[in-house]
Amino acid sequence: MTFWIIIVAIAAVVVLMLGRVMLQDGDDLVPDASDYDLKVYRDQLAEVDRDVTRGVIGAEDAERARTEISRRILAADANRSVIGQKDTAAPRLLIGLVAVALIGGSVALYTWIGQPGYGDLALEDRIAFAEQMRENRPSQQTAVDSLPPFVPQEDLSEEFTTLMKRLRETVSGRPNDLQGHQLLAQNEARIGNFTAAAKAQEAVLRIKGSEITADDISDYGELLVMAAGGYVSPEAEKAFRASLAKDENDARSRYYIGLMMIQTGRPDLAFRLWDGLLRRGPADAPWIEPILAQIESVAQLAGVNYTIPAIGGADAPGPSAQDIEAAADMTPAERMEMIGGMVEGLSNRLATEGGPPQDWARLITSLAIMGNPSQARAIYDNAMEVFAGEPGAIDTIRAAGQQAGVAE
């Protein structure tokens, strides 16, 4: 509310200043001709008195001159009064229109492109706010309860409906039937009953125990997301992170972790995850299409000037060890020019578009090979900040730093 009071007050002050100028007498801006005439006539009266004192004219002539000058003074003063009676109706109407346009337009413009109710937060405050949002977001059950109840599809055949009923009854009586729960999870998901499918997949994880795979866990997390209408709940996030703990390259879990970051106010982290998935590919992966539909707007929110890369990857990743060895037959100047150009291209791309941790690691080692340990250390420190909270990426960066001699 304070914000709106300040905005309206500032707009009102501007309107008042404009209105004062518009209503101000022209006499205050440009001298009136009648004023000039009155000054001349008064000077003439004073001159007549001086001429009488010096004896230049007689008393009778002086009196006639005073009479004539006084008549002219009265006429000029009357003319000045008529000019001073200005019509202020038009300016007042114009002031009203300006006030409506300025105050109303400002409020409407901010409502359209701004975020009413939110203050201007520093980066540190925004990150803290996003973390608080992530920690306090609704649970899986709360999200499911907020959605309409599941309604079976009308086009299901009678035979399939009967088979589903039998499968549910059979599985309910066999809590440790792995194959039965797997079939139930698949078929419940097929008809859109994602809550039941997630429950069946949870039983699959329980039955498999230590033999569960990253795909099993990410299957469960994805079903939770579907059951919550696309919302990544804390329970779903936990499943995806457990999947990544088993396989840090599980692309599906990375996609959903990125989606969760967007939902909780961290598009910068989501952008890095999704950009890496695009560059890695493959182009026919199920997460590529939804990433392509959103990543440009996510990059804009993250403050990145972004161009969608070639999917699956051939974006001039920079010099590899083989590239550098192949330059052995060049002169020192040619070799450094070739390597320097490749390193500069990689550095510029990472600075403007971001990239996977492998590209950052290659840049660090390349700079060290070129004899630029201070720059390699700076890139290493930057990469450690960029990938904070991603253990797999941090390990890759740290290994490169140790190889380059810039990390312990």
Tab-separated table of C-alpha atoms in Angstrom:
chain	number	residue	atom	x	y	z
A	1	MET	CA	0.000	0.000	0.000
A	2	THR	CA	2.882	2.376	0.773
A	3	PHE	CA	4.201	1.897	-2.764
A	4	TRP	CA	0.908	2.996	-4.314
A	5	ILE	CA	0.661	6.037	-2.022
A	6	ILE	CA	4.140	7.153	-3.059
A	7	ILE	CA	3.466	6.623	-6.766
A	8	VAL	CA	0.154	8.535	-6.687
A	9	ALA	CA	1.734	11.328	-4.629
A	10	ILE	CA	4.590	11.761	-7.115
A	11	ALA	CA	2.162	11.814	-10.046
A	12	ALA	CA	-0.023	14.377	-8.232
A	13	VAL	CA	2.973	16.664	-7.629
A	14	VAL	CA	3.857	16.527	-11.318
A	15	VAL	CA	0.269	17.366	-12.276
A	16	LEU	CA	0.236	20.334	-9.858
A	17	MET	CA	3.461	21.701	-11.299
A	18	LEU	CA	2.140	21.399	-14.855
A	19	GLY	CA	-1.175	22.943	-13.832
A	20	ARG	CA	0.534	25.910	-12.188
A	21	VAL	CA	2.399	26.668	-15.393
A	22	MET	CA	-0.723	26.258	-17.527
A	23	LEU	CA	-2.806	28.579	-15.311
A	24	GLN	CA	-0.085	31.163	-14.815
A	25	ASP	CA	-0.843	34.659	-16.217
A	26	GLY	CA	0.893	35.463	-19.451
A	27	ASP	CA	2.081	38.655	-17.744
A	28	ASP	CA	4.424	36.555	-15.614
A	29	LEU	CA	5.953	34.991	-18.688
A	30	VAL	CA	5.923	37.679	-21.426
A	31	PRO	CA	5.534	41.434	-20.644
A	32	ASP	CA	2.212	42.926	-21.832
A	33	ALA	CA	2.358	45.831	-24.376
A	34	SER	CA	-0.013	47.850	-22.160
A	35	ASP	CA	2.495	47.725	-19.306
A	36	TYR	CA	5.147	49.161	-21.572
A	37	ASP	CA	2.794	51.996	-22.689
A	38	LEU	CA	1.943	52.853	-19.079
A	39	LYS	CA	5.615	53.128	-18.204
A	40	VAL	CA	6.224	55.438	-21.176
A	41	TYR	CA	3.269	57.685	-20.251
A	42	ARG	CA	4.404	57.965	-16.628
A	43	ASP	CA	7.874	58.935	-17.834
A	44	GLN	CA	6.256	61.599	-20.046
A	45	LEU	CA	4.383	63.047	-17.052
A	46	ALA	CA	7.638	63.288	-15.121
A	47	GLU	CA	9.313	64.926	-18.111
A	48	VAL	CA	6.518	67.571	-18.322
A	49	ASP	CA	7.089	68.454	-14.666
A	50	ARG	CA	10.822	68.809	-15.289
A	51	ASP	CA	10.193	71.025	-18.350
A	52	VAL	CA	7.926	73.339	-16.277
A	53	THR	CA	10.618	73.569	-13.578
A	54	ARG	CA	13.275	74.506	-16.141
A	55	GLY	CA	10.883	77.005	-17.773
A	56	VAL	CA	10.894	75.228	-21.122
A	57	ILE	CA	7.076	75.256	-21.418
A	58	GLY	CA	4.418	77.383	-19.823
A	59	ALA	CA	1.927	76.309	-17.170
A	60	GLU	CA	-0.989	76.304	-19.613
A	61	ASP	CA	0.780	74.082	-22.160
A	62	ALA	CA	1.932	71.821	-19.374
A	63	GLU	CA	-1.627	71.356	-18.143
A	64	ARG	CA	-2.857	70.408	-21.634
A	65	ALA	CA	0.003	67.912	-21.972
A	66	ARG	CA	-0.788	66.366	-18.562
A	67	THR	CA	-4.457	66.013	-19.550
A	68	GLU	CA	-3.601	64.245	-22.805
A	69	ILE	CA	-1.076	61.924	-21.169
A	70	SER	CA	-3.529	61.083	-18.360
A	71	ARG	CA	-6.167	60.200	-20.950
A	72	ARG	CA	-3.734	57.842	-22.639
A	73	ILE	CA	-2.858	56.307	-19.274
A	74	LEU	CA	-6.519	55.605	-18.528
A	75	ALA	CA	-7.021	54.016	-21.974
A	76	ALA	CA	-3.934	51.811	-21.619
A	77	ASP	CA	-4.972	50.720	-18.146
A	78	ALA	CA	-8.482	49.858	-19.370
A	79	ASN	CA	-6.990	47.827	-22.231
A	80	ARG	CA	-4.716	45.982	-19.770
A	81	SER	CA	-7.712	45.012	-17.607
A	82	VAL	CA	-9.549	43.542	-20.600
A	83	ILE	CA	-6.509	41.478	-21.641
A	84	GLY	CA	-6.066	40.201	-18.065
A	85	GLN	CA	-9.515	38.606	-18.014
A	86	LYS	CA	-8.449	35.206	-19.365
A	87	ASP	CA	-10.623	32.155	-19.971
A	88	THR	CA	-9.290	29.471	-17.589
A	89	ALA	CA	-11.921	26.827	-18.419
A	90	ALA	CA	-9.869	25.224	-21.213
A	91	PRO	CA	-6.630	24.977	-19.224
A	92	ARG	CA	-8.476	23.510	-16.243
A	93	LEU	CA	-10.035	20.841	-18.489
A	94	LEU	CA	-6.632	20.064	-19.967
A	95	ILE	CA	-5.134	19.767	-16.478
A	96	GLY	CA	-7.833	17.263	-15.560
A	97	LEU	CA	-7.073	15.177	-18.636
A	98	VAL	CA	-3.348	15.273	-17.870
A	99	ALA	CA	-4.015	14.168	-14.279
A	100	VAL	CA	-6.130	11.203	-15.410
A	101	ALA	CA	-3.609	10.182	-18.056
A	102	LEU	CA	-0.570	10.522	-15.791
A	103	ILE	CA	-1.906	8.981	-12.591
A	104	GLY	CA	-4.200	6.404	-14.189
A	105	GLY	CA	-1.682	5.554	-16.894
A	106	SER	CA	1.116	5.026	-14.362
A	107	VAL	CA	-1.010	2.664	-12.268
A	108	ALA	CA	-2.232	0.763	-15.339
A	109	LEU	CA	1.284	0.439	-16.798
A	110	TYR	CA	2.753	-0.889	-13.552
A	111	THR	CA	-0.140	-3.304	-13.101
A	112	TRP	CA	0.548	-4.622	-16.599
A	113	ILE	CA	4.359	-4.973	-16.609
A	114	GLY	CA	5.194	-4.843	-12.894
A	115	GLN	CA	4.641	-7.086	-9.910
A	116	PRO	CA	2.175	-5.354	-7.563
A	117	GLY	CA	2.795	-6.333	-3.983
A	118	TYR	CA	6.480	-7.173	-4.407
A	119	GLY	CA	9.321	-4.908	-3.368
A	120	ASP	CA	12.635	-4.468	-5.147
A	121	LEU	CA	14.734	-7.277	-3.676
A	122	ALA	CA	18.497	-7.602	-3.855
A	123	LEU	CA	19.927	-10.797	-5.368
A	124	GLU	CA	20.779	-12.192	-1.953
A	125	ASP	CA	17.250	-11.487	-0.728
A	126	ARG	CA	15.726	-13.086	-3.823
A	127	ILE	CA	17.781	-16.241	-3.337
A	128	ALA	CA	16.788	-16.384	0.334
A	129	PHE	CA	13.135	-15.840	-0.597
A	130	ALA	CA	13.317	-18.631	-3.202
A	131	GLU	CA	14.885	-20.980	-0.669
A	132	GLN	CA	12.143	-20.175	1.817
A	133	MET	CA	9.529	-20.785	-0.881
A	134	ARG	CA	11.088	-24.160	-1.703
A	135	GLU	CA	11.206	-25.257	1.925
A	136	ASN	CA	7.628	-24.179	2.668
A	137	ARG	CA	5.892	-25.271	-0.523
A	138	PRO	CA	2.819	-27.559	-0.333
A	139	SER	CA	3.191	-31.295	0.168
A	140	GLN	CA	2.233	-33.937	-2.367
A	141	GLN	CA	-1.035	-34.707	-0.588
A	142	THR	CA	-1.988	-31.026	-0.398
A	143	ALA	CA	-1.398	-30.652	-4.118
A	144	VAL	CA	-3.401	-33.775	-4.963
A	145	ASP	CA	-6.278	-32.715	-2.707
A	146	SER	CA	-6.482	-29.366	-4.510
A	147	LEU	CA	-7.181	-31.095	-7.838
A	148	PRO	CA	-10.506	-32.564	-9.017
A	149	PRO	CA	-10.962	-36.257	-8.141
A	150	PHE	CA	-9.952	-38.848	-10.721
A	151	VAL	CA	-12.715	-39.777	-13.164
A	152	PRO	CA	-12.218	-42.956	-15.262
A	153	GLN	CA	-12.147	-42.535	-19.014
A	154	GLU	CA	-15.466	-43.201	-20.705
A	155	ASP	CA	-13.943	-44.889	-23.756
A	156	LEU	CA	-12.410	-47.800	-21.806
A	157	SER	CA	-13.602	-51.143	-23.071
A	158	GLU	CA	-15.593	-53.361	-20.756
A	159	GLU	CA	-12.928	-56.050	-21.079
A	160	PHE	CA	-10.125	-53.708	-20.013
A	161	THR	CA	-12.196	-52.376	-17.104
A	162	THR	CA	-12.797	-55.941	-15.931
A	163	LEU	CA	-9.092	-56.802	-16.221
A	164	MET	CA	-8.119	-53.700	-14.230
A	165	LYS	CA	-10.568	-54.630	-11.495
A	166	ARG	CA	-9.119	-58.138	-11.277
A	167	LEU	CA	-5.544	-56.785	-11.270
A	168	ARG	CA	-6.298	-54.417	-8.400
A	169	GLU	CA	-7.929	-57.185	-6.391
A	170	THR	CA	-5.054	-59.578	-7.032
A	171	VAL	CA	-2.334	-57.092	-6.146
A	172	SER	CA	-4.133	-56.003	-2.985
A	173	GLY	CA	-3.935	-59.592	-1.760
A	174	ARG	CA	-0.258	-59.967	-2.771
A	175	PRO	CA	1.690	-57.093	-1.201
A	176	ASN	CA	5.048	-58.558	-2.306
A	177	ASP	CA	4.109	-59.416	-5.893
A	178	LEU	CA	6.698	-57.366	-7.839
A	179	GLN	CA	5.385	-58.087	-11.316
A	180	GLY	CA	1.807	-57.427	-10.230
A	181	HIS	CA	2.662	-54.005	-8.803
A	182	GLN	CA	4.690	-53.133	-11.905
A	183	LEU	CA	1.753	-54.010	-14.156
A	184	LEU	CA	-0.619	-52.094	-11.909
A	185	ALA	CA	1.587	-48.979	-11.955
A	186	GLN	CA	1.835	-49.081	-15.761
A	187	ASN	CA	-1.882	-49.567	-16.348
A	188	GLU	CA	-3.039	-47.036	-13.745
A	189	ALA	CA	-0.792	-44.477	-15.429
A	190	ARG	CA	-2.187	-45.525	-18.822
A	191	ILE	CA	-5.725	-44.528	-17.804
A	192	GLY	CA	-4.586	-41.348	-16.039
A	193	ASN	CA	-4.980	-42.545	-12.457
A	194	PHE	CA	-1.544	-41.243	-11.497
A	195	THR	CA	-2.091	-41.248	-7.740
A	196	ALA	CA	-2.822	-44.969	-7.780
A	197	ALA	CA	0.066	-45.516	-10.210
A	198	ALA	CA	2.457	-43.724	-7.850
A	199	LYS	CA	1.254	-45.835	-4.948
A	200	ALA	CA	1.872	-49.010	-6.953
A	201	GLN	CA	5.332	-47.787	-7.991
A	202	GLU	CA	6.122	-47.005	-4.352
A	203	ALA	CA	5.387	-50.664	-3.602
A	204	VAL	CA	7.754	-51.631	-6.427
A	205	LEU	CA	10.541	-49.663	-4.742
A	206	ARG	CA	9.774	-51.324	-1.416
A	207	ILE	CA	9.799	-54.809	-2.892
A	208	LYS	CA	13.016	-54.311	-4.868
A	209	GLY	CA	14.815	-52.907	-1.856
A	210	SER	CA	18.538	-52.509	-2.501
A	211	GLU	CA	18.094	-53.614	-6.122
A	212	ILE	CA	16.139	-50.545	-7.204
A	213	THR	CA	17.580	-48.568	-10.109
A	214	ALA	CA	17.700	-44.863	-10.849
A	215	ASP	CA	14.963	-45.387	-13.454
A	216	ASP	CA	12.708	-47.043	-10.859
A	217	ILE	CA	13.030	-44.042	-8.560
A	218	SER	CA	12.597	-41.441	-11.307
A	219	ASP	CA	9.528	-43.368	-12.521
A	220	TYR	CA	8.069	-42.904	-9.059
A	221	GLY	CA	8.971	-39.208	-8.945
A	222	GLU	CA	7.442	-38.602	-12.379
A	223	LEU	CA	4.188	-40.278	-11.343
A	224	LEU	CA	4.056	-38.016	-8.280
A	225	VAL	CA	4.456	-34.973	-10.539
A	226	MET	CA	1.699	-36.207	-12.849
A	227	ALA	CA	-0.577	-36.887	-9.890
A	228	ALA	CA	-0.001	-33.309	-8.661
A	229	GLY	CA	-0.863	-31.783	-12.024
A	230	GLY	CA	2.720	-30.928	-13.009
A	231	TYR	CA	3.774	-29.619	-9.606
A	232	VAL	CA	7.091	-30.928	-8.229
A	233	SER	CA	6.336	-31.546	-4.568
A	234	PRO	CA	8.948	-32.076	-1.814
A	235	GLU	CA	8.250	-35.813	-2.034
A	236	ALA	CA	8.858	-35.809	-5.790
A	237	GLU	CA	12.030	-33.753	-5.387
A	238	LYS	CA	13.303	-36.257	-2.830
A	239	ALA	CA	12.716	-39.085	-5.304
A	240	PHE	CA	14.569	-37.312	-8.125
A	241	ARG	CA	17.526	-36.489	-5.890
A	242	ALA	CA	17.646	-40.128	-4.771
A	243	SER	CA	17.708	-41.130	-8.428
A	244	LEU	CA	20.573	-38.719	-9.122
A	245	ALA	CA	22.451	-40.156	-6.163
A	246	LYS	CA	22.410	-43.489	-7.988
A	247	ASP	CA	23.035	-42.018	-11.430
A	248	GLU	CA	24.112	-38.385	-11.616
A	249	ASN	CA	23.444	-38.401	-15.387
A	250	ASP	CA	19.762	-39.323	-15.036
A	251	ALA	CA	18.413	-36.752	-17.480
A	252	ARG	CA	14.767	-37.156	-16.534
A	253	SER	CA	15.472	-36.351	-12.881
A	254	ARG	CA	17.546	-33.339	-13.952
A	255	TYR	CA	14.635	-32.086	-16.044
A	256	TYR	CA	12.203	-32.275	-13.138
A	257	ILE	CA	14.678	-30.736	-10.690
A	258	GLY	CA	14.951	-27.847	-13.155
A	259	LEU	CA	11.163	-27.585	-13.285
A	260	MET	CA	11.081	-27.462	-9.487
A	261	MET	CA	13.671	-24.652	-9.526
A	262	ILE	CA	11.441	-22.611	-11.832
A	263	GLN	CA	8.421	-23.196	-9.613
A	264	THR	CA	10.357	-22.006	-6.551
A	265	GLY	CA	11.950	-18.870	-8.005
A	266	ARG	CA	15.388	-20.074	-9.194
A	267	PRO	CA	15.281	-19.877	-13.011
A	268	ASP	CA	19.065	-19.401	-13.033
A	269	LEU	CA	19.634	-22.908	-11.687
A	270	ALA	CA	16.925	-24.355	-13.931
A	271	PHE	CA	18.531	-22.775	-16.979
A	272	ARG	CA	21.889	-24.411	-16.313
A	273	LEU	CA	20.291	-27.830	-15.858
A	274	TRP	CA	18.128	-27.583	-18.966
A	275	ASP	CA	20.847	-26.093	-21.150
A	276	GLY	CA	23.081	-29.030	-20.251
A	277	LEU	CA	20.297	-31.476	-21.152
A	278	LEU	CA	19.809	-29.848	-24.549
A	279	ARG	CA	23.499	-29.975	-25.337
A	280	ARG	CA	23.706	-33.610	-24.255
A	281	GLY	CA	20.576	-34.798	-26.094
A	282	PRO	CA	19.517	-37.063	-27.667
A	283	ALA	CA	17.134	-35.042	-29.802
A	284	ASP	CA	14.312	-37.575	-29.425
A	285	ALA	CA	14.441	-37.665	-25.613
A	286	PRO	CA	10.985	-36.973	-24.101
A	287	TRP	CA	12.247	-33.995	-22.072
A	288	ILE	CA	13.748	-32.133	-25.064
A	289	GLU	CA	10.443	-30.824	-26.443
A	290	PRO	CA	9.170	-29.335	-23.149
A	291	ILE	CA	12.607	-27.772	-22.545
A	292	LEU	CA	12.625	-26.177	-26.007
A	293	ALA	CA	9.166	-24.740	-25.348
A	294	GLN	CA	10.325	-22.976	-22.166
A	295	ILE	CA	14.092	-22.464	-22.073
A	296	GLU	CA	14.186	-19.103	-23.874
A	297	SER	CA	11.803	-17.538	-21.358
A	298	VAL	CA	13.718	-19.243	-18.536
A	299	ALA	CA	16.981	-17.807	-19.897
A	300	GLN	CA	15.398	-14.351	-19.969
A	301	LEU	CA	14.362	-14.710	-16.325
A	302	ALA	CA	17.901	-15.867	-15.522
A	303	GLY	CA	19.378	-12.812	-17.260
A	304	VAL	CA	21.130	-14.817	-19.970
A	305	ASN	CA	21.409	-13.757	-23.616
A	306	TYR	CA	20.686	-17.197	-25.024
A	307	THR	CA	20.611	-18.933	-28.378
A	308	ILE	CA	19.327	-22.504	-28.471
A	309	PRO	CA	22.317	-24.772	-29.190
A	310	ALA	CA	22.545	-27.782	-31.448
A	311	ILE	CA	20.787	-30.583	-29.586
A	312	GLY	CA	23.073	-33.403	-28.668
A	313	GLY	CA	25.943	-31.352	-29.043
A	314	ALA	CA	28.509	-29.998	-31.379
A	315	ASP	CA	28.956	-26.436	-30.205
A	316	ALA	CA	32.733	-26.087	-30.551
A	317	PRO	CA	33.449	-27.250	-27.009
A	318	GLY	CA	37.006	-25.977	-27.088
A	319	PRO	CA	40.393	-27.644	-27.387
A	320	SER	CA	40.801	-31.191	-26.170
A	321	ALA	CA	44.072	-32.835	-25.255
A	322	GLN	CA	44.162	-34.352	-28.754
A	323	ASP	CA	43.728	-30.905	-30.339
A	324	ILE	CA	46.694	-29.589	-28.396
A	325	GLU	CA	48.870	-32.600	-29.263
A	326	ALA	CA	47.968	-32.213	-32.939
A	327	ALA	CA	49.457	-28.722	-32.849
A	328	ALA	CA	52.891	-30.075	-31.926
A	329	ASP	CA	54.223	-29.668	-35.477
A	330	MET	CA	53.265	-25.979	-35.613
A	331	THR	CA	55.545	-23.140	-34.738
A	332	PRO	CA	55.106	-21.866	-31.168
A	333	ALA	CA	53.349	-18.743	-32.418
A	334	GLU	CA	50.955	-20.715	-34.644
A	335	ARG	CA	50.248	-23.194	-31.887
A	336	MET	CA	49.406	-20.531	-29.312
A	337	GLU	CA	47.253	-18.655	-31.818
A	338	MET	CA	45.253	-21.801	-32.641
A	339	ILE	CA	44.777	-22.860	-29.038
A	340	GLY	CA	44.119	-19.301	-27.876
A	341	GLY	CA	41.331	-18.848	-30.415
A	342	MET	CA	39.612	-22.070	-29.343
A	343	VAL	CA	39.940	-21.226	-25.658
A	344	GLU	CA	38.576	-17.716	-26.219
A	345	GLY	CA	35.568	-19.075	-28.100
A	346	LEU	CA	34.817	-21.556	-25.316
A	347	SER	CA	35.246	-18.886	-22.635
A	348	ASN	CA	32.901	-16.469	-24.417
A	349	ARG	CA	30.236	-19.142	-24.871
A	350	LEU	CA	30.313	-20.195	-21.240
A	351	ALA	CA	30.122	-16.553	-20.124
A	352	THR	CA	27.103	-15.723	-22.302
A	353	GLU	CA	25.230	-19.014	-22.661
A	354	GLY	CA	26.479	-21.296	-19.916
A	355	GLY	CA	27.257	-24.956	-20.477
A	356	PRO	CA	27.725	-28.370	-18.840
A	357	PRO	CA	30.429	-28.886	-16.214
A	358	GLN	CA	32.560	-30.831	-18.715
A	359	ASP	CA	33.015	-27.662	-20.804
A	360	TRP	CA	34.015	-25.656	-17.734
A	361	ALA	CA	36.507	-28.383	-16.808
A	362	ARG	CA	38.004	-28.337	-20.319
A	363	LEU	CA	38.404	-24.570	-20.156
A	364	ILE	CA	40.197	-24.778	-16.794
A	365	THR	CA	42.684	-27.401	-17.987
A	366	SER	CA	43.238	-25.620	-21.309
A	367	LEU	CA	44.105	-22.353	-19.591
A	368	ALA	CA	46.570	-24.164	-17.339
A	369	ILE	CA	48.236	-25.825	-20.353
A	370	MET	CA	48.529	-22.399	-22.008
A	371	GLY	CA	50.366	-21.085	-18.948
A	372	ASN	CA	47.568	-18.944	-17.507
A	373	PRO	CA	47.155	-20.365	-13.981
A	374	SER	CA	45.624	-17.184	-12.545
A	375	GLN	CA	42.891	-17.145	-15.191
A	376	ALA	CA	42.373	-20.895	-14.755
A	377	ARG	CA	41.926	-20.305	-11.016
A	378	ALA	CA	39.389	-17.524	-11.662
A	379	ILE	CA	37.372	-19.785	-13.970
A	380	TYR	CA	37.614	-22.595	-11.412
A	381	ASP	CA	36.231	-20.357	-8.631
A	382	ASN	CA	33.433	-19.158	-10.922
A	383	ALA	CA	32.499	-22.725	-11.885
A	384	MET	CA	32.386	-23.783	-8.227
A	385	GLU	CA	29.834	-20.994	-7.621
A	386	VAL	CA	27.821	-21.782	-10.754
A	387	PHE	CA	27.415	-25.468	-9.885
A	388	ALA	CA	27.068	-25.128	-6.118
A	389	GLY	CA	24.596	-27.721	-4.859
A	390	GLU	CA	25.292	-30.180	-7.718
A	391	PRO	CA	27.680	-32.799	-6.282
A	392	GLY	CA	28.372	-34.538	-9.596
A	393	ALA	CA	29.246	-31.309	-11.370
A	394	ILE	CA	31.361	-30.102	-8.441
A	395	ASP	CA	33.396	-33.343	-8.590
A	396	THR	CA	34.031	-32.786	-12.301
A	397	ILE	CA	35.130	-29.193	-11.751
A	398	ARG	CA	37.314	-30.081	-8.756
A	399	ALA	CA	39.052	-32.861	-10.705
A	400	ALA	CA	39.851	-30.419	-13.500
A	401	GLY	CA	41.140	-27.896	-10.980
A	402	GLN	CA	43.438	-30.479	-9.428
A	403	GLN	CA	44.710	-31.514	-12.846
A	404	ALA	CA	45.391	-27.857	-13.665
A	405	GLY	CA	47.116	-27.309	-10.341
A	406	VAL	CA	44.692	-24.613	-9.169
A	407	ALA	CA	42.779	-26.647	-6.563
A	408	GLU	CA	43.775	-28.796	-3.649
